[in-house]
Short mmCIF file of C-alpha atoms in Angstrom, two decimals:
data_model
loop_
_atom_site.label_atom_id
_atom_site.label_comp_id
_atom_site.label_asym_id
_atom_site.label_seq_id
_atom_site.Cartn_x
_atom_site.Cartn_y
_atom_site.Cartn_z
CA UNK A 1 -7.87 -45.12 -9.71
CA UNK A 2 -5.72 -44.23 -6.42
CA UNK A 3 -2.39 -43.10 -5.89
CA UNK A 4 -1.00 -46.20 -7.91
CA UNK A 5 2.61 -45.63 -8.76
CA UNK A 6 4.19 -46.78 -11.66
CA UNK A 7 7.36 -48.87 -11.60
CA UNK A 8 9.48 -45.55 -13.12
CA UNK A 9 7.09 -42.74 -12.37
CA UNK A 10 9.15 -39.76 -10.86
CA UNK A 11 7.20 -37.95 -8.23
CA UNK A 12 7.48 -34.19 -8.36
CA UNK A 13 6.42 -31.74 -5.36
CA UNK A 14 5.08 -28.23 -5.74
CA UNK A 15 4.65 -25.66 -2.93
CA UNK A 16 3.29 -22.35 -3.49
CA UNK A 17 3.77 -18.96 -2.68
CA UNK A 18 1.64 -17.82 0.48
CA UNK A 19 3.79 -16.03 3.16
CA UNK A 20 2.88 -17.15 6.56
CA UNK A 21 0.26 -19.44 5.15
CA UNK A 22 2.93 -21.33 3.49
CA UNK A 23 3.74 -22.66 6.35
CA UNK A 24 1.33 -25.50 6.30
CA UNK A 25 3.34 -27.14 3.59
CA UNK A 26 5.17 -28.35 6.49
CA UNK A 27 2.50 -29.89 7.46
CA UNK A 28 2.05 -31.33 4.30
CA UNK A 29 5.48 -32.87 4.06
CA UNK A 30 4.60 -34.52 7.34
CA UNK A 31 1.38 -36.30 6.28
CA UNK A 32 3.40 -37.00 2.67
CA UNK A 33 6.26 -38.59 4.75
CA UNK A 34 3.94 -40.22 7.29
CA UNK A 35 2.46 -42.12 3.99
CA UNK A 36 5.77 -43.24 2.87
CA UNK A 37 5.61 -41.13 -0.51
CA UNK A 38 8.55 -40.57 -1.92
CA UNK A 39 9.35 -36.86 -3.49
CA UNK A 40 12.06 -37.03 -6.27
CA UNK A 41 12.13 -33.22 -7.12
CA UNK A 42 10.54 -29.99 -5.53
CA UNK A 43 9.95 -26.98 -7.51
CA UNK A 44 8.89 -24.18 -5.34
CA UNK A 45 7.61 -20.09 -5.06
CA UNK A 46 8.53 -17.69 -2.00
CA UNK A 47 7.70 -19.25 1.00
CA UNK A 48 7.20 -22.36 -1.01
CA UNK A 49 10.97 -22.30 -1.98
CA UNK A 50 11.96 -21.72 1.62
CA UNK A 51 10.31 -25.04 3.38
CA UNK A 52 11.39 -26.32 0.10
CA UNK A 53 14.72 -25.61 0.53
CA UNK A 54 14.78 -26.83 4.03
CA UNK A 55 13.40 -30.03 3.07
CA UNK A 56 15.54 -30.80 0.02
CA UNK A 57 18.81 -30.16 2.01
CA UNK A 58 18.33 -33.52 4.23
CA UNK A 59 15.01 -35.01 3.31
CA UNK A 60 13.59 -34.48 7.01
CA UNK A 61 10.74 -32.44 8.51
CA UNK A 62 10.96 -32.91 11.62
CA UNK A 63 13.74 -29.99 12.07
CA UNK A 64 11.92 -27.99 10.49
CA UNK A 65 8.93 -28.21 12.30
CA UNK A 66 10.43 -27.74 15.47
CA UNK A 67 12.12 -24.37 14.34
CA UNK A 68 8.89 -23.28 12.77
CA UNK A 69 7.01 -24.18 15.73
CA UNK A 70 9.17 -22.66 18.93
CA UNK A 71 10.82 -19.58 17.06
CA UNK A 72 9.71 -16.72 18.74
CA UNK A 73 8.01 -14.82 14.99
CA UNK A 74 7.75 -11.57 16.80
CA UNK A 75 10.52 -10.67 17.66
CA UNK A 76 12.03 -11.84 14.39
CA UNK A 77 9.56 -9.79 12.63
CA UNK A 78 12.22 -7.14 13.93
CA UNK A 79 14.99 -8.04 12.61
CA UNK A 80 14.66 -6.11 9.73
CA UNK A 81 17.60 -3.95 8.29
CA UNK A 82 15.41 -0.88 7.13
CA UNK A 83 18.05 1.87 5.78
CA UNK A 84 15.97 5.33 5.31
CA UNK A 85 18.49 6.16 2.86
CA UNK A 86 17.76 3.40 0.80
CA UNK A 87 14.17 3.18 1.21
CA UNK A 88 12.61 3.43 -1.97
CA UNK A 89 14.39 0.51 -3.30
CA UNK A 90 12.82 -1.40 -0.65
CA UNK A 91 11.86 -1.46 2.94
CA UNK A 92 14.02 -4.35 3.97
CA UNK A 93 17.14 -4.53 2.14
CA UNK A 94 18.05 -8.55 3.25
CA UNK A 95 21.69 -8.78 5.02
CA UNK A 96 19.74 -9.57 8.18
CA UNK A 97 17.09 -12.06 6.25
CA UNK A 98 19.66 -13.73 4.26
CA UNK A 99 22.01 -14.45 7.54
CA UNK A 100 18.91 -16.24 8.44
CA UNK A 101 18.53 -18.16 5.76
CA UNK A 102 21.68 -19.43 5.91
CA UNK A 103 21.63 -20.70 9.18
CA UNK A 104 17.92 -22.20 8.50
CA UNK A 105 18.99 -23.44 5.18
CA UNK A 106 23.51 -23.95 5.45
CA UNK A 107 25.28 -22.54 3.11
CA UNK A 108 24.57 -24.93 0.01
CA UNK A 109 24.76 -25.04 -3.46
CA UNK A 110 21.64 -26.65 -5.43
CA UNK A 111 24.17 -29.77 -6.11
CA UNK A 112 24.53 -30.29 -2.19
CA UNK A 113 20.87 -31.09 -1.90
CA UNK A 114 19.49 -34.61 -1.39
CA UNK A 115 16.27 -33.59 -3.46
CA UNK A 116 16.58 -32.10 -6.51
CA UNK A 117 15.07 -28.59 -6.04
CA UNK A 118 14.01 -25.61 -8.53
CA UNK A 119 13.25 -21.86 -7.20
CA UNK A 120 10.73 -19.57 -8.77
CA UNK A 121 11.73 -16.10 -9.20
CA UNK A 122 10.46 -13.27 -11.22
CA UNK A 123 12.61 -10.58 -13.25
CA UNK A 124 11.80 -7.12 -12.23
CA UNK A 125 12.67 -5.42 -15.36
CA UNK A 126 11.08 -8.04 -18.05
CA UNK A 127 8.34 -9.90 -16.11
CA UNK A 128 10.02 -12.99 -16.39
CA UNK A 129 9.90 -15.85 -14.81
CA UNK A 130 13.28 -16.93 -13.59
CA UNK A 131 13.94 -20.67 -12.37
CA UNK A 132 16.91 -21.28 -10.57
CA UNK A 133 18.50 -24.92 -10.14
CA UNK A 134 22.08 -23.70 -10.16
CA UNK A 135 24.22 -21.56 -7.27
CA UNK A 136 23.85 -20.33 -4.06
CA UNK A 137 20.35 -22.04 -2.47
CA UNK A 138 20.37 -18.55 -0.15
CA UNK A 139 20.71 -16.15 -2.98
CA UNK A 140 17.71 -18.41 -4.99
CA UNK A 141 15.11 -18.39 -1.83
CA UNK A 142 16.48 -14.77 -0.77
CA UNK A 143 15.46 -13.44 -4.19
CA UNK A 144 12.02 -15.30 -4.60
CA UNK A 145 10.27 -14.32 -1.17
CA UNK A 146 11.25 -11.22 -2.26
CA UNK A 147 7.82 -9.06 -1.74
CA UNK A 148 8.01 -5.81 -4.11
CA UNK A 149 8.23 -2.51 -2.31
CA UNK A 150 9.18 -4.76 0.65
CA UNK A 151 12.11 -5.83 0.20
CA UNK A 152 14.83 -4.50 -1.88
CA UNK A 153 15.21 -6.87 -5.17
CA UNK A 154 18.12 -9.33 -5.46
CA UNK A 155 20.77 -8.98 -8.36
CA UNK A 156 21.41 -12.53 -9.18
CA UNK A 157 23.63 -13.14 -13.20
CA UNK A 158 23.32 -9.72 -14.37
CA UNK A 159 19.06 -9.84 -13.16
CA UNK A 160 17.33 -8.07 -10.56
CA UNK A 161 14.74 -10.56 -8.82
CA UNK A 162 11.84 -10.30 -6.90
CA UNK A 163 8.92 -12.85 -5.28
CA UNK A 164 7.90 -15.86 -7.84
CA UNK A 165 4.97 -15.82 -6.94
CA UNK A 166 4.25 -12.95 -9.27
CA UNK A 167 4.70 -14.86 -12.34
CA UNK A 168 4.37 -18.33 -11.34
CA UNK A 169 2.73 -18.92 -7.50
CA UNK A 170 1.87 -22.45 -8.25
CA UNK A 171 4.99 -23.96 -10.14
CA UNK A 172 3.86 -26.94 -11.56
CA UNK A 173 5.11 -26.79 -15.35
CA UNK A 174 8.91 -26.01 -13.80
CA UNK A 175 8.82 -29.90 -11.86
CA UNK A 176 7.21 -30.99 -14.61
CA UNK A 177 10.20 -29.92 -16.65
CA UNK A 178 12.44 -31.48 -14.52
CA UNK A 179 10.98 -34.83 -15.56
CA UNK A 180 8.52 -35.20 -12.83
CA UNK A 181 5.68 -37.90 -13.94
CA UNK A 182 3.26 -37.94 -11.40
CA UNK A 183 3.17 -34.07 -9.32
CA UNK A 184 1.34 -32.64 -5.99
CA UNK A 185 0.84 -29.60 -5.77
CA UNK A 186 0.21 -27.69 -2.70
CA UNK A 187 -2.10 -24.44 -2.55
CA UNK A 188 -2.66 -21.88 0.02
CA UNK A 189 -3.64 -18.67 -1.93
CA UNK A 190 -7.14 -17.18 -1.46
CA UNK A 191 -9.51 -15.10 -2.70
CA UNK A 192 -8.99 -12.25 -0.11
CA UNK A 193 -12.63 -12.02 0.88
CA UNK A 194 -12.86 -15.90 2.10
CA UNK A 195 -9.90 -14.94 3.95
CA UNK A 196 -11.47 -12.17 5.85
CA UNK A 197 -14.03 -14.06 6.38
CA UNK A 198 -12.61 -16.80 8.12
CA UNK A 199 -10.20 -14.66 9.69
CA UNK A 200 -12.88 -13.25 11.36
CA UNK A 201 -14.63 -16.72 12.61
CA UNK A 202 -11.23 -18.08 13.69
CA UNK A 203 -9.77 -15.81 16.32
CA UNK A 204 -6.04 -15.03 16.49
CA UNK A 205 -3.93 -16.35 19.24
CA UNK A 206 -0.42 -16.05 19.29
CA UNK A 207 1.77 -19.09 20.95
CA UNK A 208 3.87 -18.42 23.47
CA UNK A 209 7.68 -19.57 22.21
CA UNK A 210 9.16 -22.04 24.51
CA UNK A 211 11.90 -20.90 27.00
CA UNK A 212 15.56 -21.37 25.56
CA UNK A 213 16.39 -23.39 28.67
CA UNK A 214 13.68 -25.94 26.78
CA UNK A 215 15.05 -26.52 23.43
CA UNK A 216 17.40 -29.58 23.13
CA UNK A 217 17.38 -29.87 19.33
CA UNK A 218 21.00 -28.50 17.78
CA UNK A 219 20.14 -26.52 15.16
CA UNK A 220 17.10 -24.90 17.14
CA UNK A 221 19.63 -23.68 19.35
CA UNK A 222 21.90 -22.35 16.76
CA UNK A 223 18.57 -20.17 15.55
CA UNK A 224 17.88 -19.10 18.14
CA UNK A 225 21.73 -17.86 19.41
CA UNK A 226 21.56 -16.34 15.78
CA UNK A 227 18.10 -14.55 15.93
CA UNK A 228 19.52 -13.15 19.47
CA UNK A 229 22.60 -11.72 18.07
CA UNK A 230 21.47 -10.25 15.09
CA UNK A 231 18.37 -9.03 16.98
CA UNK A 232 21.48 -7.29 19.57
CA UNK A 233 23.27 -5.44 16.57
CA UNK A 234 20.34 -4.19 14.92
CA UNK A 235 18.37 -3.02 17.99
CA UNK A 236 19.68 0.62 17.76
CA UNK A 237 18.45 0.75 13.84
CA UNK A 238 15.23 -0.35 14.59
CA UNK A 239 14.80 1.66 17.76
CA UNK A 240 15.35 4.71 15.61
CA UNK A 241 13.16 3.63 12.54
CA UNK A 242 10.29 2.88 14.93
CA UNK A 243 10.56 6.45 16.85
CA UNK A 244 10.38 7.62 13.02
CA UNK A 245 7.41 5.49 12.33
CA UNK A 246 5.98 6.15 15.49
CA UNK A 247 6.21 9.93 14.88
CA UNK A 248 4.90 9.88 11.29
CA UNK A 249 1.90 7.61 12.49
CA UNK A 250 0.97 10.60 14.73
CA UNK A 251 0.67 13.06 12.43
CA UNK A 252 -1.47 11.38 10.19
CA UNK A 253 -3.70 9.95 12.38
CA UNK A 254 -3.72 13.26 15.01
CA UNK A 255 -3.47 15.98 12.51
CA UNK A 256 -6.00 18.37 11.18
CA UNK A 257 -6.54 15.42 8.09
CA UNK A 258 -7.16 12.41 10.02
CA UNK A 259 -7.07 9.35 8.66
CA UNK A 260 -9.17 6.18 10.18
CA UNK A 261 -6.76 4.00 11.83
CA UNK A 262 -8.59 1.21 10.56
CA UNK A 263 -7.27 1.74 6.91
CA UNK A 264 -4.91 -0.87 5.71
CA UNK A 265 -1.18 0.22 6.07
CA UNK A 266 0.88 0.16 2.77
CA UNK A 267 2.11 -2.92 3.28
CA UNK A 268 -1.16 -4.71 4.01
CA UNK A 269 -2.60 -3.41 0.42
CA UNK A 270 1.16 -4.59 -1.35
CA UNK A 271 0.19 -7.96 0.02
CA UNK A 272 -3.19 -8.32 -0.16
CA UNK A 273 -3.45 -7.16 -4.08
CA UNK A 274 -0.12 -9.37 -4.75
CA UNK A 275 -1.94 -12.25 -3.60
CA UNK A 276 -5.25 -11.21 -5.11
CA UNK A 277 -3.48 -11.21 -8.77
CA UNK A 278 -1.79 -14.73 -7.62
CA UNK A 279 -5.01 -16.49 -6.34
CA UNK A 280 -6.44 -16.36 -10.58
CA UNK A 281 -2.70 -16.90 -11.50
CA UNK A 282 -2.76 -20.33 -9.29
CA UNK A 283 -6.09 -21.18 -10.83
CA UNK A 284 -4.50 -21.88 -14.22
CA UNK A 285 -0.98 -23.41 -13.36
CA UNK A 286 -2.54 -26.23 -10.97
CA UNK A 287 -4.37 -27.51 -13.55
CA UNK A 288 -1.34 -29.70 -14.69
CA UNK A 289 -1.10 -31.41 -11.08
CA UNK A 290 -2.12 -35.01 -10.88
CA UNK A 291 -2.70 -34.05 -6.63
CA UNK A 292 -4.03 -30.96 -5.24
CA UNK A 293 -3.54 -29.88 -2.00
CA UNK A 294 -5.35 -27.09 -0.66
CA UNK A 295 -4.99 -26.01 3.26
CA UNK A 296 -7.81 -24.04 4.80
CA UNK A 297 -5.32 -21.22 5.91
CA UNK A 298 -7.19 -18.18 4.40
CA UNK A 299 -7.70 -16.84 8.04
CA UNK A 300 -3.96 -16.69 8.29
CA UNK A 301 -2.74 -13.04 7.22
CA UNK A 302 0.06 -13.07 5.18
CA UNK A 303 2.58 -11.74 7.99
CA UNK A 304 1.45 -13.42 10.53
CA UNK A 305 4.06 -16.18 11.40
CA UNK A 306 3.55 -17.02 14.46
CA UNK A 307 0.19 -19.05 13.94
CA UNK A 308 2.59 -21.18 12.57
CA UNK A 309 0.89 -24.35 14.83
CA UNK A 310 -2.32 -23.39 12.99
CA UNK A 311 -1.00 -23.56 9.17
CA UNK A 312 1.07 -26.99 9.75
CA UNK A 313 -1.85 -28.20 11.12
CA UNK A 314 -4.13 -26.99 8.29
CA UNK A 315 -1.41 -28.12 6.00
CA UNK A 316 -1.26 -31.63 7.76
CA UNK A 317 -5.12 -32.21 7.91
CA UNK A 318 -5.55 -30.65 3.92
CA UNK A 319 -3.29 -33.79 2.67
CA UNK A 320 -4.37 -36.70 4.56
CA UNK A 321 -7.81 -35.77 3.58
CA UNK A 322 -6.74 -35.39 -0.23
CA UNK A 323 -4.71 -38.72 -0.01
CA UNK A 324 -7.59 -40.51 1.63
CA UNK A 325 -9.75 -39.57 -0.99
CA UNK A 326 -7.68 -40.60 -4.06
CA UNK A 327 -6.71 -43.97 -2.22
CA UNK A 328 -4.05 -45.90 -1.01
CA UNK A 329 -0.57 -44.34 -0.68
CA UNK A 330 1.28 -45.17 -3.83
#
């Protein structure tokens, strides 16, 4: 039948949960824009609801490609604002993340955005799912990529919230509630063993960020001057979390119980049985989606950002496959 599109059809766009691997749904914005399709509304889940975001705001990609492509992940992987004194509400508490946000993002309201847009978040206390069209765009996508036991959860109206992707990774019945007729949805979870597996056959190479003194494009500079100065009033916080770290890992692994190094850190069993329980979850909600796009990104860990080149690609390749095989561009 094809991509045929009906005079009045509304064209919805969903893009799942994933972490780092949800990165390649800026690929697949490329390829969808490269086509000429049209996206009326985008409901999205954690790192779905941040590209999302950052799509919606002006309807471009290629901004957000470049930022995705030259920021330096590393050393933003440091920018975290642990607080030991707050620590079992959550290892990263989100002043520092949500500064971020707002200079990827602007500091918008959902009616400032040229796409409608719907974020995915989960209630801590009730299991929830929370979908947020209304208010602050930062608070929304600060309180759905919120990873439990990670980071701290967001109070948002009288709620605390936490990652979508718990309840709803794939969030196709919340764009088809906002009227959408004809919806693609985009899908990068993974059964964890494929992902080991082809984590293993792919090798991991991390880019090399380009030089400052190479970046012409506006708001890549404005990241970047931000990522420097937030890195600059943190450093002495996460010096002295990392000598903590540092010492703790020491005792464990040097001590008279030694542990094998080689056993997944906390974090590393959060994620992987998080996205474990989302990969069935995912199974079920697609099954609403007239499109599926799925990215080969399951040798892509979850924090591992700066293979960023590798999941657009992935992401770009996954939808001009899927749109070659259901015909022309509609």
């Amino acid at each position: 039948m094809g991509f045929l599109k009906r005079e009045k059809s509304k064209t919805g766009l969903v893009l799942g949960s994933g972490a780092a691997r949800g990165l390649a749904h800026i690929g697949v914005l490329k390829a969808l824009k490269e086509q000429n399709i049209s996206i009326d509304m985008i409901a999205g889940s954690s790192m779905g609801a941040l590209v999302g975001a950052c799509y919606a705001r002006h309807g471009k990609i290629i901004d957000i490609e470049e930022i995705a492509l030259r920021m330096d992940w590393k050393q933003l992987a440091q920018l975290a604002d642990p607080n030991l004194a707050l620590f079992f509400k959550g290892v990263i508490h989100g002043k520092k993340v949500k500064d971020l946000l707002k200079t990827l993002i602007g500091d918008v309201n959902f009616r400032d955005l040229k796409i409608p847009l719907a974020v995915v978040a989960t209630d801590v206390n009730t299991g929830e799912e929370i979908v947020i069209k209304t208010g602050s765009v930062i608070d929304a996508v600060r309180a759905s990529i919120s990873v439990p036991a990670i980071f701290m959860p967001v109070k948002l109206r009288d709620r605390f919230l936490i990652d979508g992707g718990i309840v709803n990774p794939v969030p196709v019945t919340v764009v088809k509630n906002m009227g959408a007729t004809f919806i693609i949805a985009c899908n990068v979870t993974y059964k964890p063993q494929r992902r080991k597996l082809l984590r293993s056959a792919k090798g991991q190479k991390s880019p090399v960020p380009i030089p400052k003194a190479q970046i012409k494009n506006a708001a890549l500079v404005t990241l970047n001057n931000k990522i420097d100065k937030l890195f600059q009033n943190n450093k002495d916080k996460i010096q002295s979390f990392q000598r903590l770290t540092d010492s703790f890992k020491k005792k464990i692994y040097k001590g008279k119980q030694r542990i094998d190094p080689n056993t997944p850190s906390i974090f590393d069993t959060i994620l992987k049985a998080i996205y474990a329980m989302e990969y069935e979850i995912a199974k079920s909600k697609m099954k609403e989606a007239d499109v599926i796009i799925t990215p080969d990104t399951g040798h892509i860990a979850a924090l591992e950002f700066y293979r960023a080149k590798e999941a657009i690609a992935e992401g770009y390749k996954a939808a001009k496959d899927t749109l070659s095989e259901k015909g022309p561009s509609f």
